[in-house]
PDB file of C-alpha atoms in Angstrom:
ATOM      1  CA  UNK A   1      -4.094 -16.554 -20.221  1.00 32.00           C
ATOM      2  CA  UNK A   2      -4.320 -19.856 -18.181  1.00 33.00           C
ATOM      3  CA  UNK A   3      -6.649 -22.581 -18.809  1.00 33.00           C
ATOM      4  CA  UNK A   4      -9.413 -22.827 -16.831  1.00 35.00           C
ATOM      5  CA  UNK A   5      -8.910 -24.644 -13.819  1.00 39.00           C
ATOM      6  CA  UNK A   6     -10.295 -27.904 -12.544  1.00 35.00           C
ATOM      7  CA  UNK A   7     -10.804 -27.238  -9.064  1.00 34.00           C
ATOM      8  CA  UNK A   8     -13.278 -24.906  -9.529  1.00 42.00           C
ATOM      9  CA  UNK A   9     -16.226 -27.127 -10.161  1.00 42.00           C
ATOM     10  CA  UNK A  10     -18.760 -24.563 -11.956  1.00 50.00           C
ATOM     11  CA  UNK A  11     -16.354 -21.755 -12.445  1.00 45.00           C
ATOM     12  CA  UNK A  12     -15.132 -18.446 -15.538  1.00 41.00           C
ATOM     13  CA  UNK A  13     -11.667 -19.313 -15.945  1.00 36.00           C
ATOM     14  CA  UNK A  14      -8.971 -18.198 -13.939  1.00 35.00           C
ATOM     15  CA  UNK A  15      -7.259 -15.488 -15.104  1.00 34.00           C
ATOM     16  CA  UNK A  16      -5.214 -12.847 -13.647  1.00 32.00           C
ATOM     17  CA  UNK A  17      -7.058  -9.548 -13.136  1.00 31.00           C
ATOM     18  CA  UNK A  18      -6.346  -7.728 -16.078  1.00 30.00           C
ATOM     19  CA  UNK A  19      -7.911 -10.401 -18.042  1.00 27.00           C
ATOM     20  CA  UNK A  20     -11.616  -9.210 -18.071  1.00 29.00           C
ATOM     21  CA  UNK A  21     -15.055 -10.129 -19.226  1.00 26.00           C
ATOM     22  CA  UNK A  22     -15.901  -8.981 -22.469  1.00 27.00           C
ATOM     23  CA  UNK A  23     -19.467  -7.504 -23.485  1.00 28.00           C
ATOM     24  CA  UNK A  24     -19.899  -7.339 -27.166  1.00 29.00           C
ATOM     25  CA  UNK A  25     -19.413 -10.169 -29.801  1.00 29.00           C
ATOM     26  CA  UNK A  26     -16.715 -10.800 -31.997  1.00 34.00           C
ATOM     27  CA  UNK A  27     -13.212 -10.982 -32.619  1.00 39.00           C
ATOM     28  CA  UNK A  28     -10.491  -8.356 -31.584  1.00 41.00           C
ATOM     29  CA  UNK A  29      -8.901  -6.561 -33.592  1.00 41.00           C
ATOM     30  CA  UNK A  30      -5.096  -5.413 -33.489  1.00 41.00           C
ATOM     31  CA  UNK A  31      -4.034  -2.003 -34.581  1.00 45.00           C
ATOM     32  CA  UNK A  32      -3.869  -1.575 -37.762  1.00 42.00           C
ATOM     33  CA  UNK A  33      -6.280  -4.808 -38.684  1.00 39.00           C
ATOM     34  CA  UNK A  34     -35.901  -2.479 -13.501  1.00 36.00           C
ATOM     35  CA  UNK A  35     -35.986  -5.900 -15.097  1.00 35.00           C
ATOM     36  CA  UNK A  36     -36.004  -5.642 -18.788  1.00 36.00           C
ATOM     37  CA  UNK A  37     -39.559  -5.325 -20.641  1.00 31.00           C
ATOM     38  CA  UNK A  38     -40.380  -9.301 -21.437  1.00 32.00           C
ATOM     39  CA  UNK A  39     -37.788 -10.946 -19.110  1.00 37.00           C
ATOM     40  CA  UNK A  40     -38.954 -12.295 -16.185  1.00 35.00           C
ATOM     41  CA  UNK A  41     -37.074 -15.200 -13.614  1.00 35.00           C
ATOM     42  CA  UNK A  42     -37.190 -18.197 -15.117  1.00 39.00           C
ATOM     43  CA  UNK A  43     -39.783 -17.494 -18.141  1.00 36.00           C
ATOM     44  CA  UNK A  44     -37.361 -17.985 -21.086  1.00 39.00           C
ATOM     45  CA  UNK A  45     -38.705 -14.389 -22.390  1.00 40.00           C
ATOM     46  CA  UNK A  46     -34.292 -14.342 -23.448  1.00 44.00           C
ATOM     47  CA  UNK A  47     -34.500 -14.929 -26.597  1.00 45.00           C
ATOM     48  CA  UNK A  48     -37.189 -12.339 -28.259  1.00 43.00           C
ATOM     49  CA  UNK A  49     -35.281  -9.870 -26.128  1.00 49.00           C
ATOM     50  CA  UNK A  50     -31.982 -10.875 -28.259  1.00 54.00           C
ATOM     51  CA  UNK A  51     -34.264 -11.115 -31.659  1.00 47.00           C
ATOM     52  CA  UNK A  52     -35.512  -7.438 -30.879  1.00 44.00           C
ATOM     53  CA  UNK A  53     -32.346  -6.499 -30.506  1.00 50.00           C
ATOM     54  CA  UNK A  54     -31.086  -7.716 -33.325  1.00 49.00           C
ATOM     55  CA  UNK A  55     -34.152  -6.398 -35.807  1.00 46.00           C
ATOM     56  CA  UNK A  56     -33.348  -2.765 -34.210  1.00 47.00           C
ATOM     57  CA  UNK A  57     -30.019  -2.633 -33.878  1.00 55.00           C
ATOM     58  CA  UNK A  58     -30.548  -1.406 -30.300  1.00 64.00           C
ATOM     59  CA  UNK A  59     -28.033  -3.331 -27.943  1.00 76.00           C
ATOM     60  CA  UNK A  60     -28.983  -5.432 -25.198  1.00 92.00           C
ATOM     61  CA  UNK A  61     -27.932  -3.743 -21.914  1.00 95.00           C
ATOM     62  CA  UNK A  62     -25.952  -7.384 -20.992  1.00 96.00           C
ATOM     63  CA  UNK A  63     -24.231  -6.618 -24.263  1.00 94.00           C
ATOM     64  CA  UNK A  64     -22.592  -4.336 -22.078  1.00 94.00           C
ATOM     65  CA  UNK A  65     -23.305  -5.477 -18.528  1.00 96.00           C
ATOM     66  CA  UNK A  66     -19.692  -3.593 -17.058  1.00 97.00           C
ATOM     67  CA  UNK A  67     -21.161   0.080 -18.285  1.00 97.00           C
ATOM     68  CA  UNK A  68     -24.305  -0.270 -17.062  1.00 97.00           C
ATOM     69  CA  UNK A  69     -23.758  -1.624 -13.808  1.00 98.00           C
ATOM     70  CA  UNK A  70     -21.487   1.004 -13.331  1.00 98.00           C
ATOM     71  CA  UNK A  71     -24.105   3.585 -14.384  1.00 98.00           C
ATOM     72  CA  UNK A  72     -26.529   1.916 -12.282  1.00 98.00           C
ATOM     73  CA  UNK A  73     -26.088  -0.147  -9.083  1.00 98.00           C
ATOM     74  CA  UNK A  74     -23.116  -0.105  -8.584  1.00 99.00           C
ATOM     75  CA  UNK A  75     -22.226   3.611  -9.264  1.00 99.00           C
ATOM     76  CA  UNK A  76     -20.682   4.359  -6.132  1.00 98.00           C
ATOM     77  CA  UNK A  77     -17.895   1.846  -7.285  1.00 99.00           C
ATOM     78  CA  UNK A  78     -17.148   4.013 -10.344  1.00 99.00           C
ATOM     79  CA  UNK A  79     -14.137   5.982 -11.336  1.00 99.00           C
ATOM     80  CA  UNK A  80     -14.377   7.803 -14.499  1.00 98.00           C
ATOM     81  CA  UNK A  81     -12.416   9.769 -17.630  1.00 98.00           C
ATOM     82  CA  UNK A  82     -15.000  11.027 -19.983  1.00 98.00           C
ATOM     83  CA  UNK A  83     -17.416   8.062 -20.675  1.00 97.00           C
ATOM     84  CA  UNK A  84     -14.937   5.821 -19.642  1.00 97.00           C
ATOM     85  CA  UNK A  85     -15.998   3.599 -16.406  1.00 98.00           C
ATOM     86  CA  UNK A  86     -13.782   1.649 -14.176  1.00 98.00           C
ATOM     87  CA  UNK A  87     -14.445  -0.392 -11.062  1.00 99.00           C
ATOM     88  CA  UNK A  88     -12.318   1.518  -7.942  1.00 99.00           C
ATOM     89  CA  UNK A  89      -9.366  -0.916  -8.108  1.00 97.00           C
ATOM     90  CA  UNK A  90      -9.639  -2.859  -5.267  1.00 98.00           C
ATOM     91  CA  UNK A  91     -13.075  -3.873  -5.641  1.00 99.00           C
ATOM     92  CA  UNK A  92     -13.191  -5.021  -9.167  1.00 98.00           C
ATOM     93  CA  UNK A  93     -10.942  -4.969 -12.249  1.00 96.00           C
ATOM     94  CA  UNK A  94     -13.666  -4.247 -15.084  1.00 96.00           C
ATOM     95  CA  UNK A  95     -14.621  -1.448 -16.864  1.00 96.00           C
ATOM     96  CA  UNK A  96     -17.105   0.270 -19.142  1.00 95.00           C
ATOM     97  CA  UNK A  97     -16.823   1.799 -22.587  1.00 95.00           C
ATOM     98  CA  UNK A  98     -19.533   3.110 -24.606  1.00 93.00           C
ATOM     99  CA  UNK A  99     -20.646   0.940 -27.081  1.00 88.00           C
ATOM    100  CA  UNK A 100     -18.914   2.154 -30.143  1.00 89.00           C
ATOM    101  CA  UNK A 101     -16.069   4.155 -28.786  1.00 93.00           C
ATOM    102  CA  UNK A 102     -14.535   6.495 -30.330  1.00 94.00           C
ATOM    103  CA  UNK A 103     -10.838   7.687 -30.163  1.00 96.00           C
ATOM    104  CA  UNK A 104     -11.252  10.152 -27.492  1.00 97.00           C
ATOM    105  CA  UNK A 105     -13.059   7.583 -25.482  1.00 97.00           C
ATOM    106  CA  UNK A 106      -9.300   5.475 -25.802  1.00 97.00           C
ATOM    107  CA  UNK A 107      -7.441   8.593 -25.055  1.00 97.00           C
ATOM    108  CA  UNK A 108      -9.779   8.281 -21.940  1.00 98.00           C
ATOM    109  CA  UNK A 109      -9.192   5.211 -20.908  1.00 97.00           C
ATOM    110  CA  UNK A 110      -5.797   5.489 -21.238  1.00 98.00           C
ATOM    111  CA  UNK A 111      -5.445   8.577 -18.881  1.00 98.00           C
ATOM    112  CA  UNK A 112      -7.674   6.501 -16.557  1.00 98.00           C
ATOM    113  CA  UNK A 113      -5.632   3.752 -16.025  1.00 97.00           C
ATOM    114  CA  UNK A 114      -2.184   4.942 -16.810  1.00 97.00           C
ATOM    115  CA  UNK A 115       0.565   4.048 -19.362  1.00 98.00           C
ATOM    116  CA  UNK A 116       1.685   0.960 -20.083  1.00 98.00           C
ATOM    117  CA  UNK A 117      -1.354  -0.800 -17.951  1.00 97.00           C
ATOM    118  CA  UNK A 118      -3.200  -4.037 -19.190  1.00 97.00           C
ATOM    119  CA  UNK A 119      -6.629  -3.917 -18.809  1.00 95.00           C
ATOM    120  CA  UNK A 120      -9.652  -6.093 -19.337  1.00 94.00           C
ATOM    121  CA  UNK A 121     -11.495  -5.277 -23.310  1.00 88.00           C
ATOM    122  CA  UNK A 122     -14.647  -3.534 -22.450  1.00 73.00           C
ATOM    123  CA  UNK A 123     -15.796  -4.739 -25.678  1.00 63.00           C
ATOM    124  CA  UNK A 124     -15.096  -7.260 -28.214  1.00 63.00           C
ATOM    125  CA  UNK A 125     -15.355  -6.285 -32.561  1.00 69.00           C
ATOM    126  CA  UNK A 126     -13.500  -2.939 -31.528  1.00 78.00           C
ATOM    127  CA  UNK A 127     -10.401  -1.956 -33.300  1.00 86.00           C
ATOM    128  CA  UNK A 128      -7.510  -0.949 -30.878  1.00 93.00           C
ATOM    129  CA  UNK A 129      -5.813   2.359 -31.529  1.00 94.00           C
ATOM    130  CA  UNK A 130      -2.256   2.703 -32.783  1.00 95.00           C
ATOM    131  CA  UNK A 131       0.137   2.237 -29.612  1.00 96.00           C
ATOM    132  CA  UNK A 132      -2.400  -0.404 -27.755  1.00 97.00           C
ATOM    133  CA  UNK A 133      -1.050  -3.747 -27.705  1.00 96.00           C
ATOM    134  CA  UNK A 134      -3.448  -6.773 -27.777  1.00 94.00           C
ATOM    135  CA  UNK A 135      -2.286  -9.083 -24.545  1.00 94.00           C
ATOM    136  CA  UNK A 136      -4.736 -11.985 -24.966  1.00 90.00           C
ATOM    137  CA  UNK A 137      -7.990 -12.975 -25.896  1.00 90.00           C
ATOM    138  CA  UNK A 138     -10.357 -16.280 -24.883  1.00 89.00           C
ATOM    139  CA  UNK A 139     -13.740 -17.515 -26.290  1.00 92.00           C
ATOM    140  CA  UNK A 140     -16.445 -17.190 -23.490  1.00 94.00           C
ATOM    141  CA  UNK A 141     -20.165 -17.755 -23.157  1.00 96.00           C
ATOM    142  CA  UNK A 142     -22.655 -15.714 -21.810  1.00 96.00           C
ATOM    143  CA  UNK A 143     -25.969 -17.733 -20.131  1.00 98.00           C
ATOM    144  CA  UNK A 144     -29.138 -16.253 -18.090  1.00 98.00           C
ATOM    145  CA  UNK A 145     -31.821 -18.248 -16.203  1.00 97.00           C
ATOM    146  CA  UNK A 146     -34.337 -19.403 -18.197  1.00 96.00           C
ATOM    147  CA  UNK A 147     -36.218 -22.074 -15.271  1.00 94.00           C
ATOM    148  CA  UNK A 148     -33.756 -22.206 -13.079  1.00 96.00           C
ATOM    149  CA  UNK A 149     -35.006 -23.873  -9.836  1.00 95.00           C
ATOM    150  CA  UNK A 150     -33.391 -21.467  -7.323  1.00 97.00           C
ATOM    151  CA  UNK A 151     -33.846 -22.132  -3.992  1.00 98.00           C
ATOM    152  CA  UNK A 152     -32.538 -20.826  -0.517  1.00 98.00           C
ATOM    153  CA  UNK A 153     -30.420 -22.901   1.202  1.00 98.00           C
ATOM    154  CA  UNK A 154     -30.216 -23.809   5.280  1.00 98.00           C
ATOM    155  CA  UNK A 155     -26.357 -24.653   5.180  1.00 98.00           C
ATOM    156  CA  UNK A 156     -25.025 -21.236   3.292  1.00 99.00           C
ATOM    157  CA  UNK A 157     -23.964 -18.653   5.148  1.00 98.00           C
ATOM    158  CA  UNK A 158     -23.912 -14.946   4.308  1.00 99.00           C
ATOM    159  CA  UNK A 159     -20.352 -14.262   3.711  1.00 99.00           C
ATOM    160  CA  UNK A 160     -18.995 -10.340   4.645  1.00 98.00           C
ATOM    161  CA  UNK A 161     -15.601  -8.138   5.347  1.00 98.00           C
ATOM    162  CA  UNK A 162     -14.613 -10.995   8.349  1.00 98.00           C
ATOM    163  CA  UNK A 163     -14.640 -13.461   6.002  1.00 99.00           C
ATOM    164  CA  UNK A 164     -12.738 -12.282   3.262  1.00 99.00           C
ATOM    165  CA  UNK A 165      -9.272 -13.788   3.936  1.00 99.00           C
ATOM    166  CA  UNK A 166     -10.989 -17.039   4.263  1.00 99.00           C
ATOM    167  CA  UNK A 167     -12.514 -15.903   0.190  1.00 99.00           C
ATOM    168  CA  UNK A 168      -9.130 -14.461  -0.902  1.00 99.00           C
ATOM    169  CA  UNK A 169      -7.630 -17.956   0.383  1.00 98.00           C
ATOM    170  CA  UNK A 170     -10.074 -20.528  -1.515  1.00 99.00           C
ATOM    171  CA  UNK A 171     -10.028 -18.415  -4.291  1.00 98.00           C
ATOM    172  CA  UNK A 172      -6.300 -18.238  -4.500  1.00 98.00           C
ATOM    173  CA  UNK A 173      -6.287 -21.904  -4.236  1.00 97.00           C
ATOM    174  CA  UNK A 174      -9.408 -22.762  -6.946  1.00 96.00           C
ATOM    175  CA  UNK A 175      -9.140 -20.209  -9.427  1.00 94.00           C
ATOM    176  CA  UNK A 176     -12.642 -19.609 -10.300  1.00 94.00           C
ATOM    177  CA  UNK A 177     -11.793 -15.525 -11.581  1.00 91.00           C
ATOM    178  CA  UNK A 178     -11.022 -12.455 -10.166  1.00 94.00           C
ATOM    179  CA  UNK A 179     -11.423 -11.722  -6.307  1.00 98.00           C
ATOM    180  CA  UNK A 180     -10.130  -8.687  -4.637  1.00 98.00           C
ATOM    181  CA  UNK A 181     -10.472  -7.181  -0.849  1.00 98.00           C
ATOM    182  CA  UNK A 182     -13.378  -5.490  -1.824  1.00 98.00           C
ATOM    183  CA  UNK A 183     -15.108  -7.644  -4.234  1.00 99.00           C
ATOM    184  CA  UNK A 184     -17.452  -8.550  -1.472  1.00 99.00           C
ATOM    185  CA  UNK A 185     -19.073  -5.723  -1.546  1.00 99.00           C
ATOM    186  CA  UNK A 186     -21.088  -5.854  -4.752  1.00 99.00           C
ATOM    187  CA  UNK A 187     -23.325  -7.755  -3.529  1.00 98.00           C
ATOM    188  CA  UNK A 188     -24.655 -11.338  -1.755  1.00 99.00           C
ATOM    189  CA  UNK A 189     -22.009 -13.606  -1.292  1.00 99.00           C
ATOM    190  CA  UNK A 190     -22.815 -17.164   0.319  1.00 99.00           C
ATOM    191  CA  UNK A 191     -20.355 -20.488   1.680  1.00 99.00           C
ATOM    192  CA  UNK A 192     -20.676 -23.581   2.711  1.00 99.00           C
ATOM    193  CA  UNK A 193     -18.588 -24.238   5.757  1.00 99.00           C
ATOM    194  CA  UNK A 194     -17.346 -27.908   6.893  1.00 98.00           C
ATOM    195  CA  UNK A 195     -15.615 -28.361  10.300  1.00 96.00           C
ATOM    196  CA  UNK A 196     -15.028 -24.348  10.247  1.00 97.00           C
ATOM    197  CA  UNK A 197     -13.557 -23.848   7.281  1.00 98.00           C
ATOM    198  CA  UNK A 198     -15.240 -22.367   4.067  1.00 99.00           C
ATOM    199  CA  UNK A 199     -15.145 -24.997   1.497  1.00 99.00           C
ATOM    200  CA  UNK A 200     -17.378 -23.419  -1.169  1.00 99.00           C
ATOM    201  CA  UNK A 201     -18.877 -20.036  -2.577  1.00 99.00           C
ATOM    202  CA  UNK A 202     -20.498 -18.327  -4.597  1.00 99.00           C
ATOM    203  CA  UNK A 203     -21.694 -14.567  -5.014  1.00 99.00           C
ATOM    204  CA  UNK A 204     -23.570 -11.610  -7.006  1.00 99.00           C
ATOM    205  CA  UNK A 205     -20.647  -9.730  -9.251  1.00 98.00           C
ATOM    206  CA  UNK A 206     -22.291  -7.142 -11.890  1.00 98.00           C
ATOM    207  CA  UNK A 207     -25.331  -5.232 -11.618  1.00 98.00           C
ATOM    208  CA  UNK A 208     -26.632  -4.060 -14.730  1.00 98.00           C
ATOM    209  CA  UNK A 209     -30.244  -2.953 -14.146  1.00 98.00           C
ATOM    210  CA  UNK A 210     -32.423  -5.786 -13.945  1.00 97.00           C
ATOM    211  CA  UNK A 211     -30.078  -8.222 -13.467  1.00 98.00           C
ATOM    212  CA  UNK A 212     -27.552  -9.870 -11.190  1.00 98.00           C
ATOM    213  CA  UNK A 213     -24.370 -11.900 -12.610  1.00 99.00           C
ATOM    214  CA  UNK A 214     -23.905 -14.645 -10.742  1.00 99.00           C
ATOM    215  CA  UNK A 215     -19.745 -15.337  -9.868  1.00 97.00           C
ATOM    216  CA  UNK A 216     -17.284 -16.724  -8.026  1.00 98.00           C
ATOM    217  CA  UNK A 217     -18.268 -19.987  -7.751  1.00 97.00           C
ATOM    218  CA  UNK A 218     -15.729 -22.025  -6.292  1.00 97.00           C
ATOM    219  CA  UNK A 219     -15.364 -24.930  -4.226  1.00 98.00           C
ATOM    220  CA  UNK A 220     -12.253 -26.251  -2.556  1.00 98.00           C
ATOM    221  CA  UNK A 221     -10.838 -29.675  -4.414  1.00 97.00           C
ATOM    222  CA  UNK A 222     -11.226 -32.015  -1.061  1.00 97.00           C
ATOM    223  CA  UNK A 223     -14.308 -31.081  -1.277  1.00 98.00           C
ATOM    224  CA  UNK A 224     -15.898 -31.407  -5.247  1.00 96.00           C
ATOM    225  CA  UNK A 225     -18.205 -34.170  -6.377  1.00 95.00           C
ATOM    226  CA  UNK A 226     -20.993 -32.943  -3.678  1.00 97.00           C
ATOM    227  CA  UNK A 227     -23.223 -30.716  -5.383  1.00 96.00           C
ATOM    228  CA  UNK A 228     -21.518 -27.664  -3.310  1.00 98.00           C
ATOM    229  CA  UNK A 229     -21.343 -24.977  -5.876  1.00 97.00           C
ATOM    230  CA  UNK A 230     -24.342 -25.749  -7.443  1.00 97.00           C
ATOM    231  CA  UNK A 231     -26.613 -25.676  -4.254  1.00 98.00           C
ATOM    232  CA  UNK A 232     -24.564 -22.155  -3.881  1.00 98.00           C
ATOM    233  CA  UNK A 233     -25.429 -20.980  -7.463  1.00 98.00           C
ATOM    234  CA  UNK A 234     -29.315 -21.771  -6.881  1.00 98.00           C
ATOM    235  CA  UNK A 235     -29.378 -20.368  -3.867  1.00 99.00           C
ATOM    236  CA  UNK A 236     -27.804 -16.925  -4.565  1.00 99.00           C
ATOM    237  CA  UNK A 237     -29.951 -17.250  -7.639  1.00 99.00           C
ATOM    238  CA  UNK A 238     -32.868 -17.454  -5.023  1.00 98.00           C
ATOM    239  CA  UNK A 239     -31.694 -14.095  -3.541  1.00 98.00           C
ATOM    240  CA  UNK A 240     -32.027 -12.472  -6.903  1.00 98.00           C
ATOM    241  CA  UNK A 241     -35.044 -13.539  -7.515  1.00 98.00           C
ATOM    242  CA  UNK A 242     -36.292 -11.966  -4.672  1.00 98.00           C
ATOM    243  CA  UNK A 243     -35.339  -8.334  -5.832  1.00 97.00           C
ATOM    244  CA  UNK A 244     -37.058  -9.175  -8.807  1.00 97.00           C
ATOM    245  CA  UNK A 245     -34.148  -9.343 -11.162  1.00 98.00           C
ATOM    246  CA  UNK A 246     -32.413 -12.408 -13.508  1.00 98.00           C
ATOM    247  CA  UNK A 247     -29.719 -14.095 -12.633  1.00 98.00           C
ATOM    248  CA  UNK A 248     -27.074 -14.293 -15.660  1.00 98.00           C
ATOM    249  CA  UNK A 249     -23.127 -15.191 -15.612  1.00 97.00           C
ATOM    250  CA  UNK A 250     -20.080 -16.005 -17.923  1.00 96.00           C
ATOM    251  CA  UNK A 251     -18.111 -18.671 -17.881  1.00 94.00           C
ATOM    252  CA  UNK A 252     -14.865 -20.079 -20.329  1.00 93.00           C
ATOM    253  CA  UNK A 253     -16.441 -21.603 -23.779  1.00 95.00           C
ATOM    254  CA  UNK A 254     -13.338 -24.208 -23.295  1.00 95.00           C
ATOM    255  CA  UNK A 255     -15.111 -24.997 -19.635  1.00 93.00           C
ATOM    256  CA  UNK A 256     -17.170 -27.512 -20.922  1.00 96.00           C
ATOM    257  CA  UNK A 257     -18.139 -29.014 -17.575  1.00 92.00           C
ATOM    258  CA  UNK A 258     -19.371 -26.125 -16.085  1.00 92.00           C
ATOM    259  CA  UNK A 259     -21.474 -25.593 -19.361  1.00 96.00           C
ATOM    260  CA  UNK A 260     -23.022 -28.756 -18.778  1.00 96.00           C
ATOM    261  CA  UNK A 261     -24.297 -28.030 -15.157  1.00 94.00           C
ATOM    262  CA  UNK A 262     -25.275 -24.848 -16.192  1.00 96.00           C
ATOM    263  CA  UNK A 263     -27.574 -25.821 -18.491  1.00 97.00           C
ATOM    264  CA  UNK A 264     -29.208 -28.721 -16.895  1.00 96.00           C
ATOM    265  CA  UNK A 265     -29.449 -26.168 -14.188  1.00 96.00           C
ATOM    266  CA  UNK A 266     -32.209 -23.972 -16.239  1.00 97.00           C
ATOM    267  CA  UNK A 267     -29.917 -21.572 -17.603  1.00 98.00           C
ATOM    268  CA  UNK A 268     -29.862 -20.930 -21.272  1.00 97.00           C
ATOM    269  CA  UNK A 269     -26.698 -19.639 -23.469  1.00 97.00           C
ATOM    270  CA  UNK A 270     -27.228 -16.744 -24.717  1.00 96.00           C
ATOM    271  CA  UNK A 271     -24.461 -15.619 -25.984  1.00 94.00           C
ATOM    272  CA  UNK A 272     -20.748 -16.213 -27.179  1.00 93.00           C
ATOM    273  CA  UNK A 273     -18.134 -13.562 -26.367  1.00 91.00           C
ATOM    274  CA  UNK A 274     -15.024 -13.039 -26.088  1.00 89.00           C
ATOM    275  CA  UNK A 275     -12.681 -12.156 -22.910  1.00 88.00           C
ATOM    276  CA  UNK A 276     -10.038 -10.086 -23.464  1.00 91.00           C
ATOM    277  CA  UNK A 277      -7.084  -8.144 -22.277  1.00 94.00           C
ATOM    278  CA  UNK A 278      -4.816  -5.306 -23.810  1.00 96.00           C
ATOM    279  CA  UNK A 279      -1.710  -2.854 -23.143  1.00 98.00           C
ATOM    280  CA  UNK A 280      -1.982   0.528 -22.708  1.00 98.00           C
ATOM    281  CA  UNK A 281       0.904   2.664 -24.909  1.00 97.00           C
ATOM    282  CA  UNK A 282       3.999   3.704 -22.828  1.00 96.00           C
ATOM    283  CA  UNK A 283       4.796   7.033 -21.222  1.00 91.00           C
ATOM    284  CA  UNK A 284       5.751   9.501 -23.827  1.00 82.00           C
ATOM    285  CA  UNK A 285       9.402   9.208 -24.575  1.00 64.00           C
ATOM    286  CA  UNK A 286       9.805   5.728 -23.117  1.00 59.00           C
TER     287      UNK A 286
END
């Protein structure tokens, strides 16, 4: 897994695709080894939702933000084995597991995505069955607005389908996470233009009920040092707002500048996690 990059001012790390957001805590292990009650924009309400969880034992729905986006908003994106939950490829590369899955939920996901296939960890503290193959894991962190000044802006554009060679280009070049044809699609995505040319985005990336994650951010190294992606991040924030949901998002826990504009932003960590990757078995008789 690469380092996270420093031309993408406020971005996750750059990883290739099959190196996905995790949504549980803790380590992983190798074979063998509507918005939510009490959360509203910018109150703070976070952390008794986290404490409740934790006295009941009832998860968090952005403990698993992948599953219930795609049991939610963003259903029409879904393919699906059993309980298992994948973005359609070209859109996104995450998917959704149940929370404590159980073998036939592997055998699932497996037969969803095809033999010897890495593929983002749906969850983090799982054990992977005999024949998976840990690829990689990196710490991450997990933040949601808690006074976040959001706020419209004049200069971003809405960003769409014309644009997304422009996207596919700057993020190519800044590294900010995974961007595909379609990831445009799940949602707002605004830019910044100078002299024609986008120069900086940022966009809406998982739905889970309630809530909006808040990705992509990305602005072009010529261009850095001007408050770009962080005009982008309020103002998408803004747009979120509006439907009445949190913004939230993920970034690398090794990313330590973007963790410092985050917070001063008005977002609060609320989490560490873990992003992950892992192999697939072979084919039978390979």
């Amino acid at each position: 897994m690469s380092a996270p990059s420093r031309t993408a001012e406020l971005s996750a790390p750059g990883p290739a695709p099959a190196t996905g957001l995790a949504t549980a805590a803790g380590p992983v292990r190798a074979p063998g080894t509507g918005t939510p009650a009490g959360a509203a924009p910018g109150t703070g309400n976070g952390p008794a939702l986290d404490e409740a969880s934790a006295l009941t034992g009832v998860p968090h729905i952005l403990d698993n933000p992948a599953y219930a986006a795609l049991h939610g908003p963003h259903a029409r994106f879904a393919e699906r084995v059993g309980r298992v939950v994948r973005y359609q490829l070209d859109v996104s590369p995450w998917l959704g597991m149940p929370e404590e899955p159980g073998p036939q939920d592997w055998a699932d996901l497996a037969a969803l995505v095809g033999p010897d296939t890495e593929v983002p960890l749906p969850a983090t503290g799982v054990t992977l069955p005999e024949g998976w193959t840990l690829v990689d894991r990196l710490a991450g962190v997990q933040f949601v607005d808690a006074g976040l000044v959001a706020a419209h802006d004049a200069e971003a554009v809405r960003l769409g389908p014309a644009d997304v060679p422009e996207m596919l280009d700057l993020v190519a070049r800044t590294r900010p996470g995974p961007f595909l044809p379609r990831t445009v699609e799940l949602g707002t995505y605004l830019g910044i233009r100078r002299g024609g040319a986008l120069v900086a985005m940022a966009g809406e990336r998982l739905r889970p009920p309630g809530w909006t994650e808040i990705s992509a951010v990305c602005t072009d190294p010529g261009h850095q040092g001007q408050g770009l992606a962080a005009r982008l991040v309020r103002a998408v924030a803004a747009g979120v707002r509006d439907r009445g949901e949190v913004p939230f998002l993920h970034t690398s826990a090794r990313n330590t500048h973007a963790i410092r504009v985050y917070e001063h932003m008005g977002f609060r960590l609320r989490r560490t996690t873990e992003f992950g990757a892992a192999r697939t078995p072979p084919a039978e008789g390979r």
